[in-house]
């Protein structure tokens, strides 16, 4: 068939592709350690599952309002008040089929031909493609590990033009695990207000933070910045609910209304059953979260420590999410069993073949000097995988 230019411009998610490759090798009987995963390895808490079962038994299995049931919107409003000191009305909230879907609705509602959207790199793989899918232009702004991968105001200024429509912010970040403090956010907010562009703030990892780091939403810094920010969040990461597909966004009425119209002509409402489970996730007991975070923290410390002891690897200490993002560029120019290693893709392929360890090349996130390892897997797997990587990299020559 003759595909649209738009469809041809899009590549499949490289993280999902790597995960699929690792799973295929595993299914073929190979003993693969998978550091490619992007979801908690914990099961959804029992009380949330029970709420879903009850919804089914009660016959809550029909269409709901497109942007989510009132009960869930109310729970989301309470969440923003309690966690972020943000006050929204019902018509400033939309529930979608995952945070990724909320982000897609935003892109459709705001971006079009001629618009430029600034994306700091390293970035989550989906952002540039969602911009391209809506005929706008991603403008990539590099950040540096020396500055905790925070975008420097001078670099941001250089990227601004009269076409700048928005900046996509992700703090804590996938893939770097770094986050913005209040000062960093204030610098961005000031520029956004002064130069009149929007902020899309993806805060999906807000609950997964370490080292006493406390997440701040950029929208909470004042009324002017709130009026130009759409906050995106969801339950996938905080409540181990990736498969349930519930995400949400909060922002000015007009953009939420446009997103709701778009959703009404595409997916309609998120699953009725998952919405009831989401109400329980937000309003029920939250003690599951600190337990999960404590376990991630233990693995994080172990992984970062081990990585930094491997020759040729250096890794900044993440304060959020569940990823390590080590710089491996000093391995480039060397050889693995005679095979040259000159990029993050070369290294990832070698580690999959030679060390039976799957991870994601930094190139997928816009920075070829790095690789991404997820620690959302058991301590036993982490030890095994790091032993293998250490042993394999020692053989680089
Ligand atoms: C996992 C992830 C999401 C998407 O979450 P869903 O709610 O499952 O769609 C969004 N942004 C980032 C940065 C993520 O890592």
mmCIF file of N, CA, C and O and ligand atoms in Angstrom, residues 38-39 96-103 123-127 170 172-175 202-205 232-237 241-243 245-248 321-323 372, ligand 1:
data_model
loop_
_atom_site.group_PDB
_atom_site.id
_atom_site.type_symbol
_atom_site.label_atom_id
_atom_site.label_comp_id
_atom_site.label_asym_id
_atom_site.label_seq_id
_atom_site.Cartn_x
_atom_site.Cartn_y
_atom_site.Cartn_z
ATOM 1 N N UNK A 38 11.169 -1.067 30.753
ATOM 2 C CA UNK A 38 10.767 0.272 31.183
ATOM 3 C C UNK A 38 9.529 0.228 32.051
ATOM 4 O O UNK A 38 8.694 1.128 31.995
ATOM 5 N N UNK A 39 9.389 -0.818 32.857
ATOM 6 C CA UNK A 39 8.216 -0.880 33.744
ATOM 7 C C UNK A 39 8.586 -1.553 35.068
ATOM 8 O O UNK A 39 9.495 -2.384 35.108
ATOM 9 N N UNK A 96 -6.697 9.759 30.078
ATOM 10 C CA UNK A 96 -6.450 9.137 28.772
ATOM 11 C C UNK A 96 -5.967 7.704 28.948
ATOM 12 O O UNK A 96 -5.793 7.227 30.069
ATOM 13 N N UNK A 97 -5.711 7.036 27.825
ATOM 14 C CA UNK A 97 -5.269 5.626 27.854
ATOM 15 C C UNK A 97 -3.748 5.578 28.051
ATOM 16 O O UNK A 97 -2.997 5.182 27.158
ATOM 17 N N UNK A 98 -3.290 6.010 29.212
ATOM 18 C CA UNK A 98 -1.864 6.080 29.515
ATOM 19 C C UNK A 98 -1.347 7.498 29.352
ATOM 20 O O UNK A 98 -1.934 8.322 28.643
ATOM 21 N N UNK A 99 -0.235 7.788 30.041
ATOM 22 C CA UNK A 99 0.381 9.111 29.933
ATOM 23 C C UNK A 99 0.854 9.362 28.509
ATOM 24 O O UNK A 99 0.815 10.484 28.005
ATOM 25 N N UNK A 100 1.288 8.318 27.832
ATOM 26 C CA UNK A 100 1.735 8.460 26.443
ATOM 27 C C UNK A 100 0.594 8.977 25.579
ATOM 28 O O UNK A 100 0.786 9.806 24.696
ATOM 29 N N UNK A 101 -0.609 8.496 25.848
ATOM 30 C CA UNK A 101 -1.782 8.947 25.104
ATOM 31 C C UNK A 101 -2.133 10.394 25.450
ATOM 32 O O UNK A 101 -2.502 11.174 24.566
ATOM 33 N N UNK A 102 -1.973 10.764 26.736
ATOM 34 C CA UNK A 102 -2.182 12.174 27.110
ATOM 35 C C UNK A 102 -1.210 13.053 26.322
ATOM 36 O O UNK A 102 -1.591 14.088 25.777
ATOM 37 N N UNK A 103 0.060 12.627 26.265
ATOM 38 C CA UNK A 103 1.075 13.397 25.537
ATOM 39 C C UNK A 103 0.720 13.497 24.054
ATOM 40 O O UNK A 103 0.878 14.545 23.429
ATOM 41 N N UNK A 123 16.500 12.471 25.745
ATOM 42 C CA UNK A 123 15.044 12.600 25.870
ATOM 43 C C UNK A 123 14.385 11.229 25.845
ATOM 44 O O UNK A 123 14.974 10.250 25.387
ATOM 45 N N UNK A 124 13.147 11.182 26.315
ATOM 46 C CA UNK A 124 12.365 9.949 26.194
ATOM 47 C C UNK A 124 12.050 9.754 24.712
ATOM 48 O O UNK A 124 11.668 10.700 24.021
ATOM 49 N N UNK A 125 12.232 8.537 24.246
ATOM 50 C CA UNK A 125 12.205 8.230 22.812
ATOM 51 C C UNK A 125 10.947 8.699 22.091
ATOM 52 O O UNK A 125 10.986 8.973 20.886
ATOM 53 N N UNK A 126 9.841 8.793 22.791
ATOM 54 C CA UNK A 126 8.558 9.089 22.147
ATOM 55 C C UNK A 126 8.375 10.563 21.758
ATOM 56 O O UNK A 126 7.663 10.877 20.805
ATOM 57 N N UNK A 127 9.039 11.476 22.491
ATOM 58 C CA UNK A 127 8.748 12.907 22.266
ATOM 59 C C UNK A 127 8.977 13.375 20.819
ATOM 60 O O UNK A 127 8.078 13.966 20.224
ATOM 61 N N UNK A 170 10.864 16.678 31.225
ATOM 62 C CA UNK A 170 10.623 15.375 31.865
ATOM 63 C C UNK A 170 11.517 15.271 33.100
ATOM 64 O O UNK A 170 12.707 15.032 32.992
ATOM 65 N N UNK A 172 11.385 13.749 37.255
ATOM 66 C CA UNK A 172 12.632 13.041 36.966
ATOM 67 C C UNK A 172 12.624 12.436 35.562
ATOM 68 O O UNK A 172 11.564 12.144 35.028
ATOM 69 N N UNK A 173 13.823 12.268 35.022
ATOM 70 C CA UNK A 173 13.957 11.937 33.612
ATOM 71 C C UNK A 173 14.163 10.460 33.317
ATOM 72 O O UNK A 173 14.907 9.768 33.996
ATOM 73 N N UNK A 174 13.501 9.998 32.291
ATOM 74 C CA UNK A 174 13.832 8.771 31.599
ATOM 75 C C UNK A 174 14.529 9.240 30.320
ATOM 76 O O UNK A 174 13.883 9.936 29.539
ATOM 77 N N UNK A 175 15.786 9.001 30.090
ATOM 78 C CA UNK A 175 16.614 7.923 30.631
ATOM 79 C C UNK A 175 17.613 8.289 31.732
ATOM 80 O O UNK A 175 18.211 7.389 32.299
ATOM 81 N N UNK A 202 6.120 16.317 31.789
ATOM 82 C CA UNK A 202 5.865 14.878 32.000
ATOM 83 C C UNK A 202 6.437 14.493 33.362
ATOM 84 O O UNK A 202 7.645 14.409 33.541
ATOM 85 N N UNK A 203 5.533 14.256 34.321
ATOM 86 C CA UNK A 203 5.952 14.020 35.713
ATOM 87 C C UNK A 203 5.652 12.585 36.162
ATOM 88 O O UNK A 203 5.413 12.328 37.344
ATOM 89 N N UNK A 204 5.709 11.659 35.218
ATOM 90 C CA UNK A 204 5.317 10.272 35.481
ATOM 91 C C UNK A 204 6.173 9.605 36.569
ATOM 92 O O UNK A 204 5.720 8.680 37.228
ATOM 93 N N UNK A 205 7.409 10.097 36.771
ATOM 94 C CA UNK A 205 8.280 9.478 37.787
ATOM 95 C C UNK A 205 8.310 10.243 39.104
ATOM 96 O O UNK A 205 9.194 10.032 39.924
ATOM 97 N N UNK A 232 1.500 16.313 32.815
ATOM 98 C CA UNK A 232 1.115 14.935 32.472
ATOM 99 C C UNK A 232 1.604 14.005 33.572
ATOM 100 O O UNK A 232 2.731 14.135 34.060
ATOM 101 N N UNK A 233 0.736 13.080 33.974
ATOM 102 C CA UNK A 233 1.124 12.102 34.980
ATOM 103 C C UNK A 233 0.296 10.832 34.747
ATOM 104 O O UNK A 233 -0.502 10.787 33.806
ATOM 105 N N UNK A 234 0.488 9.833 35.564
ATOM 106 C CA UNK A 234 -0.252 8.598 35.371
ATOM 107 C C UNK A 234 0.088 7.596 36.443
ATOM 108 O O UNK A 234 0.844 7.898 37.375
ATOM 109 N N UNK A 235 -0.467 6.389 36.308
ATOM 110 C CA UNK A 235 -0.323 5.386 37.358
ATOM 111 C C UNK A 235 0.637 4.262 36.987
ATOM 112 O O UNK A 235 0.947 3.408 37.811
ATOM 113 N N UNK A 236 1.105 4.261 35.740
ATOM 114 C CA UNK A 236 1.930 3.149 35.256
ATOM 115 C C UNK A 236 3.136 2.890 36.148
ATOM 116 O O UNK A 236 3.408 1.760 36.524
ATOM 117 N N UNK A 237 3.863 3.953 36.474
ATOM 118 C CA UNK A 237 5.111 3.785 37.204
ATOM 119 C C UNK A 237 4.864 3.816 38.716
ATOM 120 O O UNK A 237 5.386 2.992 39.451
ATOM 121 N N UNK A 241 1.199 -0.123 37.221
ATOM 122 C CA UNK A 241 -0.033 -0.353 36.463
ATOM 123 C C UNK A 241 0.145 -0.124 34.959
ATOM 124 O O UNK A 241 -0.772 0.365 34.286
ATOM 125 N N UNK A 242 1.300 -0.492 34.424
ATOM 126 C CA UNK A 242 1.567 -0.208 32.999
ATOM 127 C C UNK A 242 0.505 -0.783 32.053
ATOM 128 O O UNK A 242 0.152 -0.153 31.064
ATOM 129 N N UNK A 243 0.013 -1.982 32.377
ATOM 130 C CA UNK A 243 -0.925 -2.621 31.456
ATOM 131 C C UNK A 243 -2.347 -2.099 31.522
ATOM 132 O O UNK A 243 -3.155 -2.382 30.643
ATOM 133 N N UNK A 245 -3.327 1.056 31.404
ATOM 134 C CA UNK A 245 -3.440 2.202 30.507
ATOM 135 C C UNK A 245 -4.290 3.341 31.078
ATOM 136 O O UNK A 245 -5.354 3.679 30.536
ATOM 137 N N UNK A 246 -3.811 3.904 32.174
ATOM 138 C CA UNK A 246 -4.454 5.107 32.709
ATOM 139 C C UNK A 246 -3.397 6.192 32.906
ATOM 140 O O UNK A 246 -2.431 6.014 33.642
ATOM 141 N N UNK A 247 -3.591 7.297 32.191
ATOM 142 C CA UNK A 247 -2.751 8.473 32.385
ATOM 143 C C UNK A 247 -3.659 9.677 32.437
ATOM 144 O O UNK A 247 -4.858 9.570 32.142
ATOM 145 N N UNK A 248 -3.116 10.821 32.830
ATOM 146 C CA UNK A 248 -3.973 12.004 32.873
ATOM 147 C C UNK A 248 -3.162 13.264 32.640
ATOM 148 O O UNK A 248 -1.936 13.251 32.733
ATOM 149 N N UNK A 321 13.315 7.911 39.010
ATOM 150 C CA UNK A 321 13.000 6.866 38.021
ATOM 151 C C UNK A 321 13.674 5.536 38.376
ATOM 152 O O UNK A 321 14.000 5.308 39.544
ATOM 153 N N UNK A 322 13.906 4.642 37.398
ATOM 154 C CA UNK A 322 14.598 3.379 37.712
ATOM 155 C C UNK A 322 15.603 3.006 36.639
ATOM 156 O O UNK A 322 15.656 1.859 36.205
ATOM 157 N N UNK A 323 16.402 4.013 36.244
ATOM 158 C CA UNK A 323 17.402 3.790 35.206
ATOM 159 C C UNK A 323 18.769 4.312 35.633
ATOM 160 O O UNK A 323 18.861 5.325 36.306
ATOM 161 N N UNK A 372 21.533 2.819 28.460
ATOM 162 C CA UNK A 372 20.572 2.865 29.564
ATOM 163 C C UNK A 372 20.307 1.462 30.105
ATOM 164 O O UNK A 372 20.011 0.543 29.344
HETATM 165 C C1 LIG B 1 6.664 5.128 30.960
HETATM 166 C C2 LIG B 1 6.678 6.566 30.535
HETATM 167 C C3 LIG B 1 5.521 7.221 30.106
HETATM 168 C C4 LIG B 1 4.258 6.500 29.701
HETATM 169 O O1 LIG B 1 3.522 5.944 30.617
HETATM 170 P P1 LIG B 1 2.109 5.297 30.274
HETATM 171 O O2 LIG B 1 1.196 5.927 31.264
HETATM 172 O O3 LIG B 1 2.290 3.843 30.498
HETATM 173 O O4 LIG B 1 1.720 5.621 28.884
HETATM 174 C C5 LIG B 1 5.566 8.582 29.834
HETATM 175 N N1 LIG B 1 6.714 9.259 29.957
HETATM 176 C C6 LIG B 1 7.854 8.661 30.333
HETATM 177 C C7 LIG B 1 9.074 9.470 30.433
HETATM 178 C C8 LIG B 1 7.885 7.299 30.624
HETATM 179 O O5 LIG B 1 9.038 6.705 30.948
#
